Every structure is written in structure tokens, then in C-alpha cells.
Tab-separated table of C-alpha atoms in Angstrom:
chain	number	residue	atom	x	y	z
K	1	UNK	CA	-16.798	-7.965	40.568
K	2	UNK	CA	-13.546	-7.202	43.360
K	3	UNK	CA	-11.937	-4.129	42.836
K	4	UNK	CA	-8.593	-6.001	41.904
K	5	UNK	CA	-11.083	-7.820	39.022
K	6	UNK	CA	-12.488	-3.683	37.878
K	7	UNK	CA	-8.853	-2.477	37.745
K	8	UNK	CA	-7.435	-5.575	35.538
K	9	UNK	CA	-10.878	-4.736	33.436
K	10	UNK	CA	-10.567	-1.295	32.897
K	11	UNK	CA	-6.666	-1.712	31.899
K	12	UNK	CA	-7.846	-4.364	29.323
K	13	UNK	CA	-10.529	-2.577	28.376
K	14	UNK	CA	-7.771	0.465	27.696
K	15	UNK	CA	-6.046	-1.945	25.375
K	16	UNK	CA	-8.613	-3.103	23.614
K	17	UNK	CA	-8.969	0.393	22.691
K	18	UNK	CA	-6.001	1.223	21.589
K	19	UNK	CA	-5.823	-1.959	19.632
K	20	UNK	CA	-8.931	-1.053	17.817
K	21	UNK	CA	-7.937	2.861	17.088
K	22	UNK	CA	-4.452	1.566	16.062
K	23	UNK	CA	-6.354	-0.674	13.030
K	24	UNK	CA	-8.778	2.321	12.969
K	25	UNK	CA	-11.779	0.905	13.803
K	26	UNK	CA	-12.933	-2.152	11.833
K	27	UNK	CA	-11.611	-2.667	8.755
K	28	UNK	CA	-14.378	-4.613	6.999
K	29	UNK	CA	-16.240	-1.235	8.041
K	30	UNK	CA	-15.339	1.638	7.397
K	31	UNK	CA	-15.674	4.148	9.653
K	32	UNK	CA	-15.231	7.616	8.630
K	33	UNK	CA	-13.981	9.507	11.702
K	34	UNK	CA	-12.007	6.719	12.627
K	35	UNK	CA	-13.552	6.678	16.073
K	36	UNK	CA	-13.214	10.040	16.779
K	37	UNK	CA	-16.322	10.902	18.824
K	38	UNK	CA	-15.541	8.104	21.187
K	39	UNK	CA	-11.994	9.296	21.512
K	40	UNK	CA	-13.212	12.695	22.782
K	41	UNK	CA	-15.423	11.077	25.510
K	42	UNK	CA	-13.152	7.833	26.065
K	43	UNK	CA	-13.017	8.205	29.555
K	44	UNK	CA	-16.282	8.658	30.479
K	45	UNK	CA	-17.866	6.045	27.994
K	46	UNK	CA	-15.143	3.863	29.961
K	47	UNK	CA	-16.167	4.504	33.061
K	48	UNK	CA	-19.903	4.310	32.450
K	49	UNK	CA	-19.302	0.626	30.630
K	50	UNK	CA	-17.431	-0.463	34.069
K	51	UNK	CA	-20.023	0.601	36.136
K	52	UNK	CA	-22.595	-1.489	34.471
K	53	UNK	CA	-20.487	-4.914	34.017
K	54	UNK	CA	-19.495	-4.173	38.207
K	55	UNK	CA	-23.418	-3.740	38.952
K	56	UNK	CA	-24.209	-7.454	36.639
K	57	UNK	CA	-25.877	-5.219	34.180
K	58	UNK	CA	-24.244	-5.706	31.459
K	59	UNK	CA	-25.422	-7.801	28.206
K	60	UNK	CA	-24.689	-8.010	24.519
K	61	UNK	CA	-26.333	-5.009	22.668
K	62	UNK	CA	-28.110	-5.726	19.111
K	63	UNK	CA	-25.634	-7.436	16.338
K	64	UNK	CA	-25.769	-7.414	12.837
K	65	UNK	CA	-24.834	-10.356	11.200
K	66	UNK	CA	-23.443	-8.952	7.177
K	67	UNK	CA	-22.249	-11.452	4.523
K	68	UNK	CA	-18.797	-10.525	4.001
K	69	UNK	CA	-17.998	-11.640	-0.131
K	70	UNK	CA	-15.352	-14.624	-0.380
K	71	UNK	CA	-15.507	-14.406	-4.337
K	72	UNK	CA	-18.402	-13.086	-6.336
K	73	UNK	CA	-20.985	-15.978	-5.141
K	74	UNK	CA	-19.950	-17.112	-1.461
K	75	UNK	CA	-19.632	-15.084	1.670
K	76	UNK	CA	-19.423	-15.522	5.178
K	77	UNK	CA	-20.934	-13.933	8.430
K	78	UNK	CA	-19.285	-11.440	10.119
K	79	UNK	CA	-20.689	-9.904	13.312
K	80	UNK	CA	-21.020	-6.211	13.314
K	81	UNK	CA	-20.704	-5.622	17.496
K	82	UNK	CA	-21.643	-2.006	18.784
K	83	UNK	CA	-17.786	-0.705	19.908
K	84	UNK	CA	-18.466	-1.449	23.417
K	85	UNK	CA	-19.583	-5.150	22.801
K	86	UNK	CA	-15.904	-5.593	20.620
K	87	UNK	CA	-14.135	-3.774	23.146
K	88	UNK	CA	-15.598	-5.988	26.190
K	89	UNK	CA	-14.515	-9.447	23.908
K	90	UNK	CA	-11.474	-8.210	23.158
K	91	UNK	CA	-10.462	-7.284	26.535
K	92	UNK	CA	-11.735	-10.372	27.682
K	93	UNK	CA	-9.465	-12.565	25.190
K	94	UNK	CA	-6.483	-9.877	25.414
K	95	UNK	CA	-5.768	-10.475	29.320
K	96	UNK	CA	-6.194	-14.647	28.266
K	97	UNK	CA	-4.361	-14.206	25.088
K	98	UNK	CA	-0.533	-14.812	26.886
K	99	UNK	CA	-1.583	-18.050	28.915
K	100	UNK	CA	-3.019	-19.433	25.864
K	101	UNK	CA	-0.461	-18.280	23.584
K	102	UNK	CA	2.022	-20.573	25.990
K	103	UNK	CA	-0.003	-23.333	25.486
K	104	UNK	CA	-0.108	-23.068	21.920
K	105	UNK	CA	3.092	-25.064	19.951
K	106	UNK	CA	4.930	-23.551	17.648
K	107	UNK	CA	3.840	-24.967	14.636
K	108	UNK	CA	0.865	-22.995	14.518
K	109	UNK	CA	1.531	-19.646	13.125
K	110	UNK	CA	-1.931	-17.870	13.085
K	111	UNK	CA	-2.684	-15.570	15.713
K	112	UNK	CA	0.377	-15.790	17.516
K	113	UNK	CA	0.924	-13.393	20.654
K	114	UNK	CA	3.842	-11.203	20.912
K	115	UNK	CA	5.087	-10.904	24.128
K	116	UNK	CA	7.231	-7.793	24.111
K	117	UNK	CA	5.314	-5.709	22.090
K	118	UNK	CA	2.025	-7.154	23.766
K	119	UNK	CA	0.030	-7.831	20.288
K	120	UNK	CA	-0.465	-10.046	17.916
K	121	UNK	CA	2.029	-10.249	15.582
K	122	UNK	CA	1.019	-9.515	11.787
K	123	UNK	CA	-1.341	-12.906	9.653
K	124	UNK	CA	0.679	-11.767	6.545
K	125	UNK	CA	3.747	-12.203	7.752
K	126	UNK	CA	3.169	-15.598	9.934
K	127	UNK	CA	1.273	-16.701	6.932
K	128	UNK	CA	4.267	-16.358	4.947
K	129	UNK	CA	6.602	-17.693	7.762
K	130	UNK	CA	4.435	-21.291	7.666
K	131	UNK	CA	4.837	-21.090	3.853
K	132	UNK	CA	8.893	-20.853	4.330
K	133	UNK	CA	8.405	-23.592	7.321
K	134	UNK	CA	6.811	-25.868	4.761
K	135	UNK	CA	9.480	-25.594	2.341
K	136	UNK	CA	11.819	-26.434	4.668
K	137	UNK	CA	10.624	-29.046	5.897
K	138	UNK	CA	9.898	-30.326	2.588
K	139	UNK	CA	13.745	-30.291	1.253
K	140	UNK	CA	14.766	-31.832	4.339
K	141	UNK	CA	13.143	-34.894	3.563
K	142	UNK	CA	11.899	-34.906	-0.203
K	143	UNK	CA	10.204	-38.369	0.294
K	144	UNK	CA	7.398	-37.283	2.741
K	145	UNK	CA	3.941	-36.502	1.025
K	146	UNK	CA	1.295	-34.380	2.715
K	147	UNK	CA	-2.130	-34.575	3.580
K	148	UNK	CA	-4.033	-30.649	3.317
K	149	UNK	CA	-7.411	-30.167	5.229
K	150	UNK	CA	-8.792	-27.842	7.107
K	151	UNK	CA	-12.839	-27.362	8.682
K	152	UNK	CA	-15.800	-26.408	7.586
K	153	UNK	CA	-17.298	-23.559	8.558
K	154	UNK	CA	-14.930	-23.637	11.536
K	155	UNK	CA	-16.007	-20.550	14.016
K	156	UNK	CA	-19.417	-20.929	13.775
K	157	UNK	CA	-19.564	-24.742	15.567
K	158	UNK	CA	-16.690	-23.549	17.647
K	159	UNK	CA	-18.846	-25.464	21.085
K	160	UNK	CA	-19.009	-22.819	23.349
K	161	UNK	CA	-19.302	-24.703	26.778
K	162	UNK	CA	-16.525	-26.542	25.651
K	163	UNK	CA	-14.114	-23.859	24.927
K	164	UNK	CA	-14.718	-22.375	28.263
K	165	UNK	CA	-14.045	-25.259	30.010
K	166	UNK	CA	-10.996	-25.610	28.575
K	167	UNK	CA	-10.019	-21.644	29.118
K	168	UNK	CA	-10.507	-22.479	32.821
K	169	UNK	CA	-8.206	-25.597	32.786
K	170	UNK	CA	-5.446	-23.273	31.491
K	171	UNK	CA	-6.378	-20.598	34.884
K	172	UNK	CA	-6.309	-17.246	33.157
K	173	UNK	CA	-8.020	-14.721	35.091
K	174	UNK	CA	-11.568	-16.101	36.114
K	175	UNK	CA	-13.445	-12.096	35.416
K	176	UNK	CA	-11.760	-12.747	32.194
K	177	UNK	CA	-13.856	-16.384	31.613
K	178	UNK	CA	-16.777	-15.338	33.270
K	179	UNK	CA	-17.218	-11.972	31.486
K	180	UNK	CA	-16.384	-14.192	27.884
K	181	UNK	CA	-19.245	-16.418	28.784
K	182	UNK	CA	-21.862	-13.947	29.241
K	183	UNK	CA	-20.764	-12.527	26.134
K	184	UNK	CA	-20.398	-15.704	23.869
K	185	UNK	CA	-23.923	-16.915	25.273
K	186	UNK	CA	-25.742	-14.195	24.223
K	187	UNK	CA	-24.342	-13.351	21.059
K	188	UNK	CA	-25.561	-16.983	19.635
K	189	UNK	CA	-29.028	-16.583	21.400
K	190	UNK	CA	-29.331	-13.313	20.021
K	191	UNK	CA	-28.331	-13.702	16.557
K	192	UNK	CA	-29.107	-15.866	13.791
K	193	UNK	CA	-24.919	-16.783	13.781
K	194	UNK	CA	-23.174	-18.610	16.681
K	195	UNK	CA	-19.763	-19.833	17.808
K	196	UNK	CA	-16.740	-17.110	17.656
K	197	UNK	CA	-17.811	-13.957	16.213
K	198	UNK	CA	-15.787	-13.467	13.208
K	199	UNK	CA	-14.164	-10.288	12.328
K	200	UNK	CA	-12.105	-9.617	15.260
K	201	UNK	CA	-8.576	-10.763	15.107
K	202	UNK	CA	-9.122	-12.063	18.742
K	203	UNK	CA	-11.383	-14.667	17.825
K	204	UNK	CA	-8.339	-16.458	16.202
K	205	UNK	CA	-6.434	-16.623	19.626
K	206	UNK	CA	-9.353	-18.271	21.407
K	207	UNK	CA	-9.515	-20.586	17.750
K	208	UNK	CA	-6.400	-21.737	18.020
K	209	UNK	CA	-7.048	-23.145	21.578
K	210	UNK	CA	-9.875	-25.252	20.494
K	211	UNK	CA	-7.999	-27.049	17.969
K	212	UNK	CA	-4.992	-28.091	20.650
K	213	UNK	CA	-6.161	-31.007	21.145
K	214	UNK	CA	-5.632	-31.965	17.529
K	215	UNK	CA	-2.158	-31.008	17.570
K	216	UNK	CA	-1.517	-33.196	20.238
K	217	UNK	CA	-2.640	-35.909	19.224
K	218	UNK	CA	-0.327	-35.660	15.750
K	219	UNK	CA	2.163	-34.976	17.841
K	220	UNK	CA	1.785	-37.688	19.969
K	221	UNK	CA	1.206	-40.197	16.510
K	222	UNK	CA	4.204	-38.633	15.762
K	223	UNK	CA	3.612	-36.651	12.526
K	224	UNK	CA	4.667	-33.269	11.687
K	225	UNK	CA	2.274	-30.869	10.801
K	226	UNK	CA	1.690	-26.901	10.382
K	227	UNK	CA	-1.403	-25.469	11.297
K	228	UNK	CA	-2.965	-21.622	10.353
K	229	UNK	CA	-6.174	-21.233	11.820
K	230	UNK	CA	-8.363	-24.669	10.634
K	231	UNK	CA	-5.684	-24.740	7.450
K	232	UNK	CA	-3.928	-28.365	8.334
K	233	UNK	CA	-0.610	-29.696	6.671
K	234	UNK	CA	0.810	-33.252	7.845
K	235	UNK	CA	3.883	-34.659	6.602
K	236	UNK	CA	4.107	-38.367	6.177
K	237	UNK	CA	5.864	-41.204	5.139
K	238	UNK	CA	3.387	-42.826	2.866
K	239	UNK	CA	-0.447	-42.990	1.729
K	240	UNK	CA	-2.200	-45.136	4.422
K	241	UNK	CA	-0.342	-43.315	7.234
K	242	UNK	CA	-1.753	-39.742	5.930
K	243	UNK	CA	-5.128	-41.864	5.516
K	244	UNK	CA	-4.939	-42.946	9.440
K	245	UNK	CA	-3.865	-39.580	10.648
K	246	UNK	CA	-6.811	-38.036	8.623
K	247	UNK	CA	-9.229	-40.463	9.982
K	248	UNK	CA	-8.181	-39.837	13.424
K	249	UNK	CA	-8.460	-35.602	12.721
K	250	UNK	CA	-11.783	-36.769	11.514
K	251	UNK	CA	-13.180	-38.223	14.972
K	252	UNK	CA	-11.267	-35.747	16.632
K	253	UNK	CA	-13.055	-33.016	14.998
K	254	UNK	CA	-16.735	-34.747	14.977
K	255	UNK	CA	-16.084	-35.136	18.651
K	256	UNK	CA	-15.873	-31.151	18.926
K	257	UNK	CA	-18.362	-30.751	16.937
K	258	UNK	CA	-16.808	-29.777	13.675
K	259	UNK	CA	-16.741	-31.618	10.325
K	260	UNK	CA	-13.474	-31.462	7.342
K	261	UNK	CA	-14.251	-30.001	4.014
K	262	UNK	CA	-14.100	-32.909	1.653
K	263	UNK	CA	-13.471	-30.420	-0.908
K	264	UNK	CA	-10.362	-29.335	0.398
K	265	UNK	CA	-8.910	-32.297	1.645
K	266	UNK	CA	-6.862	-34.013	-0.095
K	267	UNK	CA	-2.835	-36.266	-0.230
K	268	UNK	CA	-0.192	-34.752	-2.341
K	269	UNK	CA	2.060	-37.008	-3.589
K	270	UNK	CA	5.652	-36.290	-2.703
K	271	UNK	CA	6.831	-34.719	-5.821
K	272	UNK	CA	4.226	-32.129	-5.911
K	273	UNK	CA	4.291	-31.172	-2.514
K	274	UNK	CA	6.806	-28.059	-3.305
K	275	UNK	CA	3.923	-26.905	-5.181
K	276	UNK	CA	1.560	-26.979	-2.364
K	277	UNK	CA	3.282	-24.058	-1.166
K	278	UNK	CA	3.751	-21.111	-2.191
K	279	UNK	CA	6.540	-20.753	-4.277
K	280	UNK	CA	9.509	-18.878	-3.874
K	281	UNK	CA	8.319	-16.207	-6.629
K	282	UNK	CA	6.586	-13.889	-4.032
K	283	UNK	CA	10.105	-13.876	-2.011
K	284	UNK	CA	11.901	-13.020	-4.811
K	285	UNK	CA	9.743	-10.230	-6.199
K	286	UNK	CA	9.764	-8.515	-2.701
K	287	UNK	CA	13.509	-8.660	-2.432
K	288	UNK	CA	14.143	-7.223	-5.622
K	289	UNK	CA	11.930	-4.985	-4.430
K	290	UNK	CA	13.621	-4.016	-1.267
K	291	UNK	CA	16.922	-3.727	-2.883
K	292	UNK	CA	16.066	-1.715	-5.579
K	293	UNK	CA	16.708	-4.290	-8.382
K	294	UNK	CA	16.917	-2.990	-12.019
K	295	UNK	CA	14.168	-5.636	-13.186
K	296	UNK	CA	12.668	-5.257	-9.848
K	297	UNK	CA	9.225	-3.421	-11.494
K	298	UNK	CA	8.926	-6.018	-14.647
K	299	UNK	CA	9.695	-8.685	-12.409
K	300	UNK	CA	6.376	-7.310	-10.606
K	301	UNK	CA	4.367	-6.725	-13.597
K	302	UNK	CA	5.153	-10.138	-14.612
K	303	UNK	CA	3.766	-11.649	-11.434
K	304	UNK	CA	0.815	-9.654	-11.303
K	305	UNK	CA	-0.326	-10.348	-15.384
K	306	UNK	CA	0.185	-14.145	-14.099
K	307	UNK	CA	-1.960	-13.852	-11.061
K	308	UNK	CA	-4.712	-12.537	-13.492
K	309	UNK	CA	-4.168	-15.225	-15.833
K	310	UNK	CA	-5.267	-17.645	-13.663
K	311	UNK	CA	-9.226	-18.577	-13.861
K	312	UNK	CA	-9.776	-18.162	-11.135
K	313	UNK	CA	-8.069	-15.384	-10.455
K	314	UNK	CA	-5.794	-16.275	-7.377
K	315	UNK	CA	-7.424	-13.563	-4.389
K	316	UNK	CA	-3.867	-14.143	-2.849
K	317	UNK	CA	-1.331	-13.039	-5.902
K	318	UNK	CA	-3.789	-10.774	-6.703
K	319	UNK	CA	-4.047	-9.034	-3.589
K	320	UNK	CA	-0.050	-9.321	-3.142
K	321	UNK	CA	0.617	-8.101	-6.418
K	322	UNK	CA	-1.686	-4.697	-5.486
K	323	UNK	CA	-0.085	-3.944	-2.512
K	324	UNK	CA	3.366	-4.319	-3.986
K	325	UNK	CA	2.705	-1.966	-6.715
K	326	UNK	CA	1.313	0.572	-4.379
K	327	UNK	CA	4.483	0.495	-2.989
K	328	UNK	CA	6.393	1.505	-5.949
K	329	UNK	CA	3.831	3.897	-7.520
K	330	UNK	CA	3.183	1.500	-10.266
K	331	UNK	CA	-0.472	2.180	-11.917
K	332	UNK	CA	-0.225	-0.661	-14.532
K	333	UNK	CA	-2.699	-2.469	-12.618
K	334	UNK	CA	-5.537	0.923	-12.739
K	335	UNK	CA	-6.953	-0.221	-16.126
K	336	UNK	CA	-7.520	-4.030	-15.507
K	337	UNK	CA	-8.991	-3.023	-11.893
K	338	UNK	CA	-11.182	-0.591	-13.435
K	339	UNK	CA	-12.780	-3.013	-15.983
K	340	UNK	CA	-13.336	-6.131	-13.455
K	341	UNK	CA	-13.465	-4.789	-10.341
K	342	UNK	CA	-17.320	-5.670	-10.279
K	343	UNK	CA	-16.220	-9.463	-10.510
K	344	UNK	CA	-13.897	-9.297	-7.293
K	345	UNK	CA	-15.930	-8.128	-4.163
K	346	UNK	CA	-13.736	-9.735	-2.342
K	347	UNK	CA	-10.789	-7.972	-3.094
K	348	UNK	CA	-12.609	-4.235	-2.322
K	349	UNK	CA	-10.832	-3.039	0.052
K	350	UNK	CA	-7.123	-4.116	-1.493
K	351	UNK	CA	-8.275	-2.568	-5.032
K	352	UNK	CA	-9.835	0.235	-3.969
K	353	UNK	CA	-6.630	1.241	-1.836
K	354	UNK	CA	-4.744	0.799	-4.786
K	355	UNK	CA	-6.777	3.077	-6.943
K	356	UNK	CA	-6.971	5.898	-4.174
K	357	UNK	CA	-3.236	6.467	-4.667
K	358	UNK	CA	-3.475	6.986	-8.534
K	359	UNK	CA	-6.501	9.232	-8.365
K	360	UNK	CA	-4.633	12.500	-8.498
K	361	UNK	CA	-2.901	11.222	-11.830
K	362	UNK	CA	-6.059	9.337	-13.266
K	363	UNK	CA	-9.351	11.648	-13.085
K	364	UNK	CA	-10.919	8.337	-14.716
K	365	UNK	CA	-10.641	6.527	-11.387
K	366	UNK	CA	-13.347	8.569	-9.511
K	367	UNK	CA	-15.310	8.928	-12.839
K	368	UNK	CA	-15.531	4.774	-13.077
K	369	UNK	CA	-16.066	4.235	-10.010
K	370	UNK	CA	-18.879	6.579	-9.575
K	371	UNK	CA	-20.337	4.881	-12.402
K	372	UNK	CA	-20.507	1.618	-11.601
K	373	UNK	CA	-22.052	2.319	-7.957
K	374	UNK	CA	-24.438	4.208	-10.059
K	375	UNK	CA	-25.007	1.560	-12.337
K	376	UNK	CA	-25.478	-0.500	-9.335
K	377	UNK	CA	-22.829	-3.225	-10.078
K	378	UNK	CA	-22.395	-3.853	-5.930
K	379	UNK	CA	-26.031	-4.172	-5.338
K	380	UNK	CA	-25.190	-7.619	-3.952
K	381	UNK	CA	-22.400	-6.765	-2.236
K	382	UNK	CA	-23.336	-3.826	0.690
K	383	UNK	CA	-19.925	-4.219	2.001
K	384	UNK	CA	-18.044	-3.023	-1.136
K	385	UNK	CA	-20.635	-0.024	-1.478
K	386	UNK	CA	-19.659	0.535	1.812
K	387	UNK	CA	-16.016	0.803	1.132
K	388	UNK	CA	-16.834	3.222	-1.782
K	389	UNK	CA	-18.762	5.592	-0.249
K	390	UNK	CA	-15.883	5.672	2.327
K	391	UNK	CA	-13.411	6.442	-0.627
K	392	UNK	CA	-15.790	9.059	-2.156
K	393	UNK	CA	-16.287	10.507	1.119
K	394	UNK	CA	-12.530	10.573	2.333
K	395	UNK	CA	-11.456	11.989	-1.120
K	396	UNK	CA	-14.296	14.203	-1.611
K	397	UNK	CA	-15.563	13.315	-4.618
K	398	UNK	CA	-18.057	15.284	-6.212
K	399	UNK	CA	-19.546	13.677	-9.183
K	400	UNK	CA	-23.315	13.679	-9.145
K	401	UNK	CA	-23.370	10.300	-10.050
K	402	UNK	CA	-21.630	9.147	-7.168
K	403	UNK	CA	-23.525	11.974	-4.532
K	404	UNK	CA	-26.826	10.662	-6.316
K	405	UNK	CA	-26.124	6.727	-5.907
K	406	UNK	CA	-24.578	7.221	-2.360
K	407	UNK	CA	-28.193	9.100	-1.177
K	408	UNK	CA	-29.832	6.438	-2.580
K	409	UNK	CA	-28.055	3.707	-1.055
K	410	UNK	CA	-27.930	5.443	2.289
């Protein structure tokens, strides 16, 4: 590697860093100390991980491959990297992540690169952006109906020669390509997952790349369309046009080696497309919200006892409703949470966050919880037993119960 190649390298490699500490760590794994020990030695572990990638003797380290809960029965794979594998990717895709970015339109709001703050800017709030997008575009022109899709399994049969190709077309800098393809190679020889690692937010830049091509080509067929990620929304003027534009984002797809999910594929008619979206509700609750309305908290409570209504419950108004109430200290939510937490592993992190501010108020919240890791009701789930332990640890717990079940575990 040139010296000009090290120097770009090691300031990447720098960002990547404090990208990670800023998000502290992982945050499908908890990590006590929040990096701390690396912190202390960051230059040297820096400067030792340079001298091996300069010298060609770098290559992926082991990587676990956990199944990450997407309700109680499904789950996907999410690489666990050791930190100097994540921070070699993600310097790699942070020095590409502007010249894709350009080449990216703007109708596709997930991972979308800010250019003066140099980060990506925040899923929640593009993901909400596309939602107000869509409604927009929908009162325009109240006679359009739209086709939803998006792809199966999409960053594991992300192709990998492919993608590279395609990163060198768009001449970032060539360490940054070569470096990626070491990396990418190895990490689907070596594990039993392949594709994009998921997990890191940086696998959605290099994501949104590969499906380009596919937002061309509506472009060019003229359609309008929204894209998050894989999640695909066309506008058009009638059935069979949707039905052509879906048959060509079918061959399109098989010819990258990616297949739709029939399941989630579908042609909403034109009078139910405002209810594709998400409603206006959400907006209105976090205005009232931010200016202090008087009905501001029932308004709140309203939404959340709806979003548990629902069978199943919605993971999206469920999680929003949680991190609203945080925000105004409400515990309504401590009771219900308590009772069928063991049904949502997939909402661990947002309810157990939620429950860590009431503690102090509610002794029953460490006394449940210690129970039902006890009782073993996330024996199927490691990564919610993780994020326990991480909340009995961090608020020093002490029930026997919980110290008991957490040595066992461990």
C-alpha cells in the first residue's frame, strides 16, 4: 500500500472509530465498558492494525453469525465482527460512502450521507421523511395506485463480484475497493452467512448502490417510486402498468441474483393507498408533544393502547409509542411490558430502555425481570439475555435470582 493510500487509511480508520464509540459500540451487543479498553490503547491498536494491512497480512478474524429475533419465531443473521474487522469495513465504505451517495437519487431515503456533518443522517427520521414523501405524492394525484415490494433476504445474495465492479465504475479510492474485497471474500468463505454483513449501518450505503440499477430503469419507464433499503413503492396510473413495472423489477432483480417476496408484494388500489402509509397520527402525537399540548399525554396513551390492540402487535407503533413515553416520564406502559415482554424479543432493547428509566420508582421492574431470566423465558433468544444482563449489570442489580441466572447463562 503507498503512503498517500496508509494516511487516507488510518484517517478512515479514525472515523470509523469515532463512529462506532459515538453509537457506543454495537447496539445489538451490548458492551459494557462501551469500548473503553480500546480507547486507552487506541493508538497503538491503530497503528499495529496498519502495519499488518501495509505488509498484505491482514485477513478477516473469526465471525459469529447470531440470529437476531424479528418477532418471537423469525430472525435474521447478524455478523458479530471482532472491532478491528468492523472498523476496517467501515472505513473502507466511509471514504466510498460520498461518491456513492452522489450517485444515489433522491428518492431513496435509507442510508443517506450527510455531507456537512460527514455521517449518515438518522433511519428514523428518513424513514419518516419517505412516509411524508408518499403522502405527498399521493394527494397530488389521488388517481395513481401503488405497487409495494421489496426482496427477499436482500443482503445475503447481495453478488459480491458484482458490487465491486460496480464500486470501481463509480472511481472511489481503489485501497478503499481493494481492501473491501479482501474483506467481503472472506467473510462469506469463512462463515456459514454471505453477502453484506448485516448489523453495521454501512452495509446499507454499499445496499443502496446495488439496487441503482433498478431505479433507473423506473425512472427511465417513467414511474415514480420511493425506495428504503429493498422496501419498493411505485406509483402508477393503472393495474397492468404496476403489473409491467413489477415484472420488469422481477428480471431485474433475478438478473442480480435476488428474488421479490411474494408475500409482500402486492397493488393497492388507489383509494387505499393513503393507508399504505403511515398515517398522520404519529405526526400529530409528536407535535403535541413538542408543544406541550394539554391532551398531549392521553393523546399518547391512546396511540400506544391502539398499537397493542393490534394482533399482531405493530413492532413499529409499539416501539414509537415507548420511546415517546420515555420522553415524558410516562410509566403507563411498565405493567403491559412487564407481563408480555417474553412475547416481543424483538422489541428488547426499546422495552428494556423504557423500563430502566422507571426502575427507581418501580422496585417491581428489576424483581420481574430477574424472574423471568430465571425462569428462562429468553432461552431462545441469547440476544435479549444479552441485553438483560447488560441492564442488571449497568444498574447493579442484586437479586439472587438474577446473579444466579446470569452465572448460569454466562
Amino acid at each position: 500500500m503507498r503512503a498517500n493510500d496508509q494516511l487516507s487509511l488510518a484517517s478512515y480508520l479514525d472515523t470509523a472509530w469515532e463512529h462506532l464509540r459515538l453509537n457506543s459500540g454495537d447496539r445489538y451487543l451490548p458492551d459494557v465498558i462501551s469500548l473503553e479498553d480500546v480507547a486507552f490503547e487506541w493508538p497503538k491498536f491503530k497503528s499495529d492494525l496498519l502495519l499488518r494491512i501495509s505488509n498484505d497480512q491482514y485477513s478477516l478474524s473469526h465471525v459469529d453469525i447470531l440470529d437476531l429475533p424479528k418477532d418471537a419465531l423469525n430472525v435474521r443473521p447478524l455478523a458479530r465482527l471482532a472491532l478491528e474487522d468492523r472498523l476496517v469495513y467501515d472505513a473502507c465504505v466511509l471514504a466510498m460512502a460520498p461518491t456513492i451517495d452522489a450517485a444515489i437519487p433522491s428518492n431513496v431515503y435509507s442510508y443517506r450521507w450527510s455531507k456537512n456533518k460527514k455521517r449518515l443522517y438518522s433511519p428514523k427520521g428518513r424513514w419518516v421523511l419517505m412516509q411524508r414523501r408518499g403522502r405527498l405524492l399521493h394527494a397530488k394525484n389521488q388517481d395513481l395506485l401503488l405497487l409495494r415490494t421489496d426482496v427477499t433476504s436482500f443482503y445475503e445474495y447481495v453478488n459480491i463480484e458484482m458490487l465491486l465492479s460496480e464500486l470501481r465504475n463509480l472511481g472511489p479510492a481503489e485501497w478503499s475497493v481493494e481492501l473491501l474485497g479482501i474483506f467481503l471474500s472472506e467473510f462469506s468463505n469463512s462463515t456459514h452467512a454471505w453477502g453484506l454483513p448485516q448489523g453495521p449501518d454501512t452495509s446499507g450505503i454499499l445496499a443502496n448502490l446495488y439496487l441503482l440499477p433498478i431505479d433507473n430503469q423506473l425512472r427511465h419507464d417513467g414511474f415514480t417510486h420511493l425506495r428504503y433499503s429493498d422496501d419498493m413503492m411505485v406509483f402508477g396510473p393503472n393495474w397492468p402498468a404496476l403489473r409491467r413495472a413489477l415484472i420488469r423489477i422481477n428480471h431485474m432483480c433475478r438478473s442480480r441474483h435476488l428474488s421479490l417476496s411474494a408475500n409482500k408484494t402486492k397493488i393497492v388500489q388507489a383509494h387505499d393507498v393513503a393507508a399504505a402509509f403511515e398515517d398522520t397520527s404519529k405526526d400529530a402525537v409528536r407535535y403535541g408533544i413538542d408543544i406541550e399540548s394539554p391532551t398531549s399525554q392521553d393523546d399518547l396513551r391512546s396511540y400506544f393502547e391502539q398499537a397493542i390492540s393490534e394482533t399482531p402487535v405493530s413492532a413499529r407503533d409499539l416501539r414509537f409509542s415507548l420511546n415517546q413515553l420515555a420522553r415524558i416520564g410516562d410509566d403507563c406502559a411498565v405493567p403491559w411490558l412487564l407481563a408480555n415482554m417474553a412475547s416481543l424479543p424483538h422489541l428488547a432493547q426499546e422495552a428494556i430502555g423504557y423500563l430502566r428509566k422507571f426502575r427507581m420508582s418501580k422496585p417491581e421492574i428489576d424483581i420481574e425481570i430477574s424472574a423471568m431470566l430465571a425462569n428462562m423465558s429468553f432461552e431462545l433468544y441469547p440476544s435479549v439475555e444479552r441485553h438483560i444482563i447488560n441492564y442488571l449489570v449497568l444498574e447493579s442489580v442484586n437479586e439472587q435470582k438474577a446473579l444466579d441466572a446470569c452465572w448460569s447463562i454466562l
